[in-house]
Coordinates of C-alpha atoms in Angstrom, one line a residue:
Chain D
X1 CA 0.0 0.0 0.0
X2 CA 1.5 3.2 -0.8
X3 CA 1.8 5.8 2.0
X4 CA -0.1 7.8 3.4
X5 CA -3.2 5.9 1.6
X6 CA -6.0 5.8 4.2
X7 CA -8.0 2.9 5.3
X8 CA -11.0 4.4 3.3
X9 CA -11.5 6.9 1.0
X10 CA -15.4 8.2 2.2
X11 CA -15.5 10.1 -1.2
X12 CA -14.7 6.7 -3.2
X13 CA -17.7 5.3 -1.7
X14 CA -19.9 7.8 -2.3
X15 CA -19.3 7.7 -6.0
X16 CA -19.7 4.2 -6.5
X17 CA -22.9 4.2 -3.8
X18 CA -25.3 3.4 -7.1
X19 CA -23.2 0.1 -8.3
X20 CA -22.5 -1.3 -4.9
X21 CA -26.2 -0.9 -4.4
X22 CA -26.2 -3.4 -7.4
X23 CA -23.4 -5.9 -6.0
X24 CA -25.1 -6.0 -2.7
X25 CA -28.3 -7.2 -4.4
X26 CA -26.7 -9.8 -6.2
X27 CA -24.3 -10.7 -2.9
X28 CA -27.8 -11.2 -1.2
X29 CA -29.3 -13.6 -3.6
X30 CA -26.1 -15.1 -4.0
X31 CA -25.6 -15.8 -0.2
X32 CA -29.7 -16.6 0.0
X33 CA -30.9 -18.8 -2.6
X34 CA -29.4 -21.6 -1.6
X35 CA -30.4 -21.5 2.1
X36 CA -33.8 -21.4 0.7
X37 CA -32.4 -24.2 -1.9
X38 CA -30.8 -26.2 1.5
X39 CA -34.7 -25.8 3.1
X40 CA -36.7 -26.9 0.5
X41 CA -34.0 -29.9 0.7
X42 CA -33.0 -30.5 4.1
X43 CA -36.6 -30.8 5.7
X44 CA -38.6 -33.5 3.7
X45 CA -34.7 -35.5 4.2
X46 CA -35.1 -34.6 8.1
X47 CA -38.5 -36.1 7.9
X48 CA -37.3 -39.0 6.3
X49 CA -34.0 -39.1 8.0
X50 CA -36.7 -38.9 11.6
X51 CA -38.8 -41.6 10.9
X52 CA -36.1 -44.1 9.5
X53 CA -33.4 -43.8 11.9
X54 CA -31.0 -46.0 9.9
X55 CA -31.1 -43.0 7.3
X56 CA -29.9 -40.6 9.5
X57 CA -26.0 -41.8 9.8
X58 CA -25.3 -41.9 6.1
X59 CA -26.7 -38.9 5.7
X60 CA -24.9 -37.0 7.9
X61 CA -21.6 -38.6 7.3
X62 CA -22.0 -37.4 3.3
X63 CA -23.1 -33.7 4.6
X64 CA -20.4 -33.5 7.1
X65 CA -17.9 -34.9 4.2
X66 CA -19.3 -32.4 1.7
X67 CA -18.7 -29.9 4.6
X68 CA -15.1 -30.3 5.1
X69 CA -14.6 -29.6 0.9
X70 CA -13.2 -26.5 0.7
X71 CA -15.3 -23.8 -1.0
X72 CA -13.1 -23.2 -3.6
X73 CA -11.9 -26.4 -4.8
X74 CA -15.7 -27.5 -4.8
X75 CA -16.6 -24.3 -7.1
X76 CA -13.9 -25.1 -9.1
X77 CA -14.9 -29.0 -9.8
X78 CA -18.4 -27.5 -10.5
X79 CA -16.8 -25.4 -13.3
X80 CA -16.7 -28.3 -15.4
X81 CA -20.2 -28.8 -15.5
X82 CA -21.7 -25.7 -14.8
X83 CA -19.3 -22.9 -16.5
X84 CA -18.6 -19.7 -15.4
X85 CA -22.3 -19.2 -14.0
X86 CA -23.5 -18.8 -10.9
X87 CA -25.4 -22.2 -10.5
X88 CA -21.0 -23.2 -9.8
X89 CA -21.5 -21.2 -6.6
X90 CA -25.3 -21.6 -6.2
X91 CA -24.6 -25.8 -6.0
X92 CA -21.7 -26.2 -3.3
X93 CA -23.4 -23.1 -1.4
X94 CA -26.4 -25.3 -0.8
X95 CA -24.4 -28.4 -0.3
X96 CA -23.1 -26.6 2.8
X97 CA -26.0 -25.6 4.2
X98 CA -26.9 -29.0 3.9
X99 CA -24.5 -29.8 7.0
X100 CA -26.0 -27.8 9.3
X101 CA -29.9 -27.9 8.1
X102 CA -30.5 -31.1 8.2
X103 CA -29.4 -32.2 11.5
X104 CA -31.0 -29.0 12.6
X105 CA -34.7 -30.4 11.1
X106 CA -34.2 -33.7 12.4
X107 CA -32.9 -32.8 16.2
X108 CA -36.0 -30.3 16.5
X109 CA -38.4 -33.2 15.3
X110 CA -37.0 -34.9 17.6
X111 CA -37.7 -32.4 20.8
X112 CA -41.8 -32.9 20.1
X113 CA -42.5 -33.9 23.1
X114 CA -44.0 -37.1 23.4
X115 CA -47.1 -36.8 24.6
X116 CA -47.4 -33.9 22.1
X117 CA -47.6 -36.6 19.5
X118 CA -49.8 -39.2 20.9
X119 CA -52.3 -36.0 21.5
X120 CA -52.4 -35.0 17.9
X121 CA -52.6 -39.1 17.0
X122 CA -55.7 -38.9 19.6
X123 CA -57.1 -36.4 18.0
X124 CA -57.6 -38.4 14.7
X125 CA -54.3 -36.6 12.7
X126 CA -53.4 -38.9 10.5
X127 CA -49.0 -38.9 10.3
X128 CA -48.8 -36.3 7.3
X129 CA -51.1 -34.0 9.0
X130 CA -49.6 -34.4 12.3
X131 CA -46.0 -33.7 10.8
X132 CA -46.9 -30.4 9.4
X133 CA -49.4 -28.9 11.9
X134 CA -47.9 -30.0 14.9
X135 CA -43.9 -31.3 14.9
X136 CA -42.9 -29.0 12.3
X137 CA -44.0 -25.5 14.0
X138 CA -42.8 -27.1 17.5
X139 CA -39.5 -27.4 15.2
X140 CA -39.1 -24.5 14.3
X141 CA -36.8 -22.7 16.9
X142 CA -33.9 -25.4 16.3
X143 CA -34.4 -25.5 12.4
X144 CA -34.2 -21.2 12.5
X145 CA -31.3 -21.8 14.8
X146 CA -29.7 -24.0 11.6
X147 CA -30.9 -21.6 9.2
X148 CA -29.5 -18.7 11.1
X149 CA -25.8 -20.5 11.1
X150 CA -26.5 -21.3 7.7
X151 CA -27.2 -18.2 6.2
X152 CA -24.2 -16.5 8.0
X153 CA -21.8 -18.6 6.7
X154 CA -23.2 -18.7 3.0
X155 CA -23.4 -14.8 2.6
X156 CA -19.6 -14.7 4.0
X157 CA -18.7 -17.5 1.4
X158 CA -20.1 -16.1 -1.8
X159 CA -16.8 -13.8 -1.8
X160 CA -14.8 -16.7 -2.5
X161 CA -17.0 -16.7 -5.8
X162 CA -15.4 -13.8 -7.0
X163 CA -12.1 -16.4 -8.1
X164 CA -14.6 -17.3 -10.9
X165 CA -16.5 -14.4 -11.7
X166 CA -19.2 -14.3 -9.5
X167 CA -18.5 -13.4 -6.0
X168 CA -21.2 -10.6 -5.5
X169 CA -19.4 -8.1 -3.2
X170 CA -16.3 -10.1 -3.5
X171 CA -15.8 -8.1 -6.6
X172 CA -14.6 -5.2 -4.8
X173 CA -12.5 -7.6 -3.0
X174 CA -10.4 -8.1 -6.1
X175 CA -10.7 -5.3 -7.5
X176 CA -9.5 -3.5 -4.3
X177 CA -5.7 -6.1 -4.3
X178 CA -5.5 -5.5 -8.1
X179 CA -5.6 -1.5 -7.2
X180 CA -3.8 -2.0 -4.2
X181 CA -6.5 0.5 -2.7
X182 CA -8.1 -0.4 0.6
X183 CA -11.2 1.3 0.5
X184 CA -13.1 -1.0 -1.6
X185 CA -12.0 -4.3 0.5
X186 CA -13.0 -2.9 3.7
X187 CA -16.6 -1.7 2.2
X188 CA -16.8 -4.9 1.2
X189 CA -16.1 -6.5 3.8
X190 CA -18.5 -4.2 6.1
X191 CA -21.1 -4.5 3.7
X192 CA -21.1 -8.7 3.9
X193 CA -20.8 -8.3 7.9
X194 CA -23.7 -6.0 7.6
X195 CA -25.6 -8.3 5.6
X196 CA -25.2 -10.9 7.5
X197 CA -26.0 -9.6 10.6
X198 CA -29.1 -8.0 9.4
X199 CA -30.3 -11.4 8.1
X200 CA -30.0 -13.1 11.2
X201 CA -31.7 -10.3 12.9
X202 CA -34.6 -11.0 10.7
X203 CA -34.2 -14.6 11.4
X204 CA -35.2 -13.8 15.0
X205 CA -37.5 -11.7 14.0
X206 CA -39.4 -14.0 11.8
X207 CA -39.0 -16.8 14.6
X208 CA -41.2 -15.4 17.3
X209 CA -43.5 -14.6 14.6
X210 CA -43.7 -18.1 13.3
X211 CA -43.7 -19.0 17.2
X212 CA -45.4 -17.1 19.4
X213 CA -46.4 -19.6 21.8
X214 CA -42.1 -19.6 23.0
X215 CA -40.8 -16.6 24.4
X216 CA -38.4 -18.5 25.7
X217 CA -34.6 -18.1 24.9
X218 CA -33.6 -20.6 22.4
X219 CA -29.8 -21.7 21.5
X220 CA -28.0 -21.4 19.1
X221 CA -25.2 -23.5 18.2
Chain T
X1 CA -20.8 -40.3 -16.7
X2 CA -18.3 -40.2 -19.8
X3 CA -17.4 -36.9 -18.6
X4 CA -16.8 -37.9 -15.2
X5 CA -14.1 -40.6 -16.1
X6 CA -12.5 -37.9 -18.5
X7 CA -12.0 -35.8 -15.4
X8 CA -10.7 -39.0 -12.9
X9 CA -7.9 -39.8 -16.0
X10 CA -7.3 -35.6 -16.8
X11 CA -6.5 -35.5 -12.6
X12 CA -4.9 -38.9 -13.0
X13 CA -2.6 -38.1 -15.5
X14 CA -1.6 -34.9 -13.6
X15 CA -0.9 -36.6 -10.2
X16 CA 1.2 -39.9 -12.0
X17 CA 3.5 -36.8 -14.5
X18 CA 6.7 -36.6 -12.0
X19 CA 6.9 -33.0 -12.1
X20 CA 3.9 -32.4 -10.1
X21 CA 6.1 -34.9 -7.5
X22 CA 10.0 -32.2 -7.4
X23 CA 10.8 -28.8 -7.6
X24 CA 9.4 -25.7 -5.9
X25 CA 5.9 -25.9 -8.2
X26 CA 5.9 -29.5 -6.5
X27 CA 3.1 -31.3 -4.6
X28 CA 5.1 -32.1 -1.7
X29 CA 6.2 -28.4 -1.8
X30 CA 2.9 -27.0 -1.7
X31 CA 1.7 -29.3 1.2
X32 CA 4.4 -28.7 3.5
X33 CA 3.5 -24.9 2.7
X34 CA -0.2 -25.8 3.5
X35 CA 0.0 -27.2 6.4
X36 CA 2.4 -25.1 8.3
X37 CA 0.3 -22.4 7.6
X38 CA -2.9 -24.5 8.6
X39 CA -0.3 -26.4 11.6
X40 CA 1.1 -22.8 13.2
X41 CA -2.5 -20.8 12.4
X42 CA -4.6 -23.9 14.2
X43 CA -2.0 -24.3 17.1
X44 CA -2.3 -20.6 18.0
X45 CA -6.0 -20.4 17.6
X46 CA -6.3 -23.6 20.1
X47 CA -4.0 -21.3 22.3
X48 CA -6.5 -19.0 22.4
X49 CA -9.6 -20.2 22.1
X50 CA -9.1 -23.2 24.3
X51 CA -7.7 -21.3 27.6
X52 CA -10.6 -18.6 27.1
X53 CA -13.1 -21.1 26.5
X54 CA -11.8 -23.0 29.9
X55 CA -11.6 -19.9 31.7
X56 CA -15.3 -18.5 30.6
X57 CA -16.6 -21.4 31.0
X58 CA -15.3 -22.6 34.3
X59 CA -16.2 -19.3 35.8
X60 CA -19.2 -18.6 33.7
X61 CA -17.7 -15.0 33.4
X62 CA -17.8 -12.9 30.3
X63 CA -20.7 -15.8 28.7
X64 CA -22.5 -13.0 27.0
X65 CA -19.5 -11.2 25.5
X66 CA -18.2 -14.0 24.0
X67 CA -21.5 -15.5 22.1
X68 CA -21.6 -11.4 21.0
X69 CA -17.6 -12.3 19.7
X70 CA -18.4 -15.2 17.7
X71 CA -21.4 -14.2 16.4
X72 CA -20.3 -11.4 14.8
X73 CA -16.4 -13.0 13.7
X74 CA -18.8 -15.6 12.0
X75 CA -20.3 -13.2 9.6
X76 CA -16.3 -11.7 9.0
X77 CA -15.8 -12.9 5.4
X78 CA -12.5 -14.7 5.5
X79 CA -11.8 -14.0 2.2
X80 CA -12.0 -10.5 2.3
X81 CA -9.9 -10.5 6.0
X82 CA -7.5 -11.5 4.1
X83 CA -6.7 -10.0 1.2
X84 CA -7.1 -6.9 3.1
X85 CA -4.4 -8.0 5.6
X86 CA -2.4 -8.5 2.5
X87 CA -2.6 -5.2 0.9
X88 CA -2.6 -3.3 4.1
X89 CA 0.4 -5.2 5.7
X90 CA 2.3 -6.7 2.5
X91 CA 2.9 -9.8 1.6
X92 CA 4.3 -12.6 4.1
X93 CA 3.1 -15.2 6.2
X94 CA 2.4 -13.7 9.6
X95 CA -0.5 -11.0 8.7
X96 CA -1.7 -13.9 6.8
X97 CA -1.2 -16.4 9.4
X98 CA -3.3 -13.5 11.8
X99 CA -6.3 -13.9 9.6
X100 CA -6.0 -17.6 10.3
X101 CA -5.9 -17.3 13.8
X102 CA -9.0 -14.9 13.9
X103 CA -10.7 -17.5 12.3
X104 CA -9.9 -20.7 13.8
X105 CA -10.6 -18.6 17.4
X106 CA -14.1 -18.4 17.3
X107 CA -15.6 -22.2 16.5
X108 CA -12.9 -23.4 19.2
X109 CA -13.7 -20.5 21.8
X110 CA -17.3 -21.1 21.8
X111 CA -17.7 -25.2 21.9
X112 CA -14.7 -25.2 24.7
X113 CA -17.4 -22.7 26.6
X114 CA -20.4 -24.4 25.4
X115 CA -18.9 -27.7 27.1
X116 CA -17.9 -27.1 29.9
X117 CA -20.7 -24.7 30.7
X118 CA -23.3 -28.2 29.4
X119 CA -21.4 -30.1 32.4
X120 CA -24.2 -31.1 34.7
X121 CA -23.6 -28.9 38.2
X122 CA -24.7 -31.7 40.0
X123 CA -21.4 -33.3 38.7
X124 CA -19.4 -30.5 39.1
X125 CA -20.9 -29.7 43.2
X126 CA -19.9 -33.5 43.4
X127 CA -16.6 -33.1 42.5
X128 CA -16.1 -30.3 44.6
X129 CA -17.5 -32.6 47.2
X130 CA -14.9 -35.1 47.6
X131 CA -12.7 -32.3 47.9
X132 CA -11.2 -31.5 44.3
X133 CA -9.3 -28.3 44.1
X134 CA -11.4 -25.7 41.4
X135 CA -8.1 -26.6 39.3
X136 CA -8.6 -30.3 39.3
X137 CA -12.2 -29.9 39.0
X138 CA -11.4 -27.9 35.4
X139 CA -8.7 -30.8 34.5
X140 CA -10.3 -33.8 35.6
X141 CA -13.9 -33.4 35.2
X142 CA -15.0 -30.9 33.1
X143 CA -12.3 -31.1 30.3
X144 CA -12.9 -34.8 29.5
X145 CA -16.9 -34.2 30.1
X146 CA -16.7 -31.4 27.5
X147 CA -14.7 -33.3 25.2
X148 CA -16.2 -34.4 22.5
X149 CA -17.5 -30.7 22.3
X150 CA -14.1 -29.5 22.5
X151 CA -12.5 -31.8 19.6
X152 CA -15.8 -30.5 17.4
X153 CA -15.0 -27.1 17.8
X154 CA -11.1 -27.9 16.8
X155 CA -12.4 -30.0 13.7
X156 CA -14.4 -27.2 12.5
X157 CA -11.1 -24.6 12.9
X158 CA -9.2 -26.8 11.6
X159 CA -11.2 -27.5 8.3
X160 CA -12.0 -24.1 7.8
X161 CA -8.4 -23.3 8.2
X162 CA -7.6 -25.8 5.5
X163 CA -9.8 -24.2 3.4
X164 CA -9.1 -20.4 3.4
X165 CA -5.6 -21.4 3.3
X166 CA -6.5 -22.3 -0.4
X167 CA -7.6 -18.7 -0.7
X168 CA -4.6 -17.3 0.3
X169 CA -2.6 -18.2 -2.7
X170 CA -5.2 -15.7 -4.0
X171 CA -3.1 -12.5 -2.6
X172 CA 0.4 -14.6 -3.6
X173 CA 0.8 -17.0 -1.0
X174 CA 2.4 -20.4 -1.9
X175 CA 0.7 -23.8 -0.2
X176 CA -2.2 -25.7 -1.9
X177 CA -4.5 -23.0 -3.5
X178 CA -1.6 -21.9 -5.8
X179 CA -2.3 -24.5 -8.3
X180 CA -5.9 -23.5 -8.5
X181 CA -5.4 -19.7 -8.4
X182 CA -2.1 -20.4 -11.1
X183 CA -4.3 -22.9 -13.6
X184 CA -7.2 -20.2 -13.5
X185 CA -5.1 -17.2 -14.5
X186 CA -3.4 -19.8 -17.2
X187 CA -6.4 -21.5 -18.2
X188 CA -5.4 -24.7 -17.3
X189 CA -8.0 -26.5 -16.4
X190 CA -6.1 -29.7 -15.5
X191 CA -4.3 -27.7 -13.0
X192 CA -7.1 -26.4 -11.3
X193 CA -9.2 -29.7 -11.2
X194 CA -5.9 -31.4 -9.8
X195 CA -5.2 -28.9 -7.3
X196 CA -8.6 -28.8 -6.5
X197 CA -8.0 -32.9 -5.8
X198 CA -5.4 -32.8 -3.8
X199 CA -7.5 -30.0 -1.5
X200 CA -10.4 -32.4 -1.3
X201 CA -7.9 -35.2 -0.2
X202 CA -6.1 -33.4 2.5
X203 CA -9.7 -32.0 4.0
X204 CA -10.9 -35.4 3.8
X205 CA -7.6 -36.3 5.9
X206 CA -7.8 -33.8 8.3
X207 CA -12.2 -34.6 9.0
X208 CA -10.9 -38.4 9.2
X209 CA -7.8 -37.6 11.5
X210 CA -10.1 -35.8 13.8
X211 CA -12.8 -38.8 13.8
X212 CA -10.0 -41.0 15.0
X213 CA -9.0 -38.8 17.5
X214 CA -11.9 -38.6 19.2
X215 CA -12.1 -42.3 19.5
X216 CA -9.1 -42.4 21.4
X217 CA -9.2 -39.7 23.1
X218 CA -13.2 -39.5 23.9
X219 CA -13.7 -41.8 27.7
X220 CA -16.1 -44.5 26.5
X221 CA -18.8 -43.7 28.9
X222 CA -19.4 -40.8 27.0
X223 CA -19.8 -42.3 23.5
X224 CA -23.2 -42.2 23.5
X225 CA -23.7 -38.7 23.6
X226 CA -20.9 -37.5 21.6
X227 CA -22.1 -39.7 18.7
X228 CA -24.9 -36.7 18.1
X229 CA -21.7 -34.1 17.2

């Protein structure tokens, strides 16, 4: 860095204010998409993975696997099939939430109480019914916990994206080491931070909405 | 299905050529550069996270500031961290190695805390019954209680070390991510999809190693409920 460069130029954001509108966007529905992608997924899987027990080992051993791949050598063997687009980061994102979601579904099945269940069988709700009016909403705290970590760590891993074109704010990333100019790195980074943590704000949010009968804390992991 | 045995012989071909095996654009090169970087990053980290962990937890002082910690250093894009550290600082392996730290830190910091805070008082109040010290309480009971927590919270550094290592070669460091980052700007596909290989291996390695070491390490009659980790 040469001298006397400071950590941000103020005036540098505020000329480029319109197009980093337009790579947060596109950082957002990079980082998003495939936690809604990992949902839509994880929870009939956790379902299944509930009510046949013997699923649920495999299954996590393949997510946690698919876990430990590094994001960008999983992008990269995804170029191969799926080009320079952005189903190459759409795909592994989604893989990873995968790690976290579906134990998440399947450990928050599995803290319906008891008697819960034999109530709603009592009252004549047949095991479809009873899934998805009863032990899914008591689920939900522990799958929002999931999703929370989930969506944290998929909006601060779309950067990594950038390496092949499509890295939403991690554009500014590279951009900012090519220029050897600060100013766009740390607003980059900032932004995904603020992202982030607006998101799992909303996560809350949307919990004791979805859940109003628990004003209790609940944890996250 | 064509296609995928075109790619097993393109990454075979490039691990069997004998280059890839000598010299300073070497394999073995590259991994001893990995994992000193991952080594040095993931032994300082546990430094850290593990005696702060111990201490928080044990006391069940400072809880609240450190979930706030973690939280937020979760949603720090490591990427970014960085390649800023690089053009702020310079090139060379300490900045660098920080950014490592700062994120190996938090997954280790917070499941050291989480387990031994998860160790039933009832145990602990007996412990301190039969007259353990507070020290040997820590040591002897909550340490190997909160273990399996504990060796989670190092696998997950430790992975994610492994892998934003790769992205270092980004900003010009050497180790593993070089030959992606090099067959990208060349075009070389094998490169990158060998490289990539080698990556997937060594995090496999590292997820297996840890495995292991939680069998031995873990006291059996707390198998049972580490098997949910």
């Amino acid at each position: 860095m040469s001298g006397g460069e400071p950590l941000v130029r103020w005036d540098w954001i505020g000329d480029h204010a319109g197009e980093l509108a337009d790579y947060t966007g596109a950082h957002l529905r990079l980082g998003l998409l495939p936690v809604l992608f990992g949902l839509i997924v994880s929870v009939p899987l956790g379902i299944a993975c509930h009510r046949w027990r013997w699923l649920y080992p495999p299954v996590l051993t393949v997510a946690n696997i698919l876990y430990s791949i590094p994001s960008l050598a999983l992008f990269m063997i995804f170029v191969r099939y799926t080009g320079l687009t952005e189903r190459t980061v759409l795909i592994p994102l989604t893989l990873y939430t995968l790690s976290v979601l579906v134990p998440n579904v399947v450990d928050g099945l599995a803290s319906v109480p008891e008697p819960v269940r034999q109530a709603a069988t009592a009252l004549g709700f047949g095991t479809v019914r009873r899934v998805v009016q009863v032990e899914l909403p008591i689920a939900v705290p522990v799958v929002i916990a999931g999703v929370r970590v989930a969506a944290v760590s998929s909006i601060s891993l779309v950067a990594v994206g950038q390496l092949i074109g499509q890295g939403g704010l991690g554009y500014y990333i590279t951009r900012g080491l090519q220029l050897d100019f600060p100013t766009p790195i740390v607003t980059a980074i900032v932004l995904i931070m603020l992202l982030a943590l607006a998101t799992d704000a909303l996560l809350v949010l949307a919990q004791r909405l979805l859940t109003p009968w628990s004003r209790s804390k609940v944890t996250s992991s | 299905m064509n296609d995928l045995l075109n790619q097993v012989r393109l990454v075979g071909d490039w691990l069997a050529s004998s280059k890839q095996w000598h010299g300073d654009e070497g394999i073995p090169r590259r991994l001893v550069e990995h994992l000193t970087y991952s080594g040095l990053s993931l032994l300082f980290a546990a430094l850290i996270g593990l005696t702060l962990g111990l201490l928080v937890g044990h006391t069940g002082r400072g809880a609240f500031a450190v979930a706030g910690v973690v939280n937020l250093a979760r949603a720090i894009p490591t990427f970014g961290l960085v390649v800023l550290v690089v053009t702020l600082a310079g090139l060379s392996t300490t900045p660098v190695l920080i950014a490592l730290v700062a994120l190996a830190v938090p997954p280790i910091l917070i499941n050291t805390f989480e387990g031994v805070r998860g160790v039933d008082p009832a145990t602990r109040d007996a412990a301190r019954g039969v007259g353990m010290t507070e020290w040997e309480v820590l040591v002897r009971v909550e340490v190997p209680m909160a273990l399996p927590l504990i060796l989670l919270g190092l696998r997950i550094a430790a992975i994610q070390v492994v892998a934003t290592a790769t992205v270092a070669a980004y900003p010009g460091l050497g180790g593993l991510g070089r030959f992606i980052v090099d067959g990208l700007s060349r075009n070389d596909y094998q490169l990158v999809v060998g490289g990539s290989t080698v990556v997937v291996v060594l995090a496999l390695v590292v997820q297996i190693a840890f495995t292991a070491l939680r069998r031995v390490l873990v006291s059996p009659g707390l198998r049972v409920s580490a098997s949910k980790s």
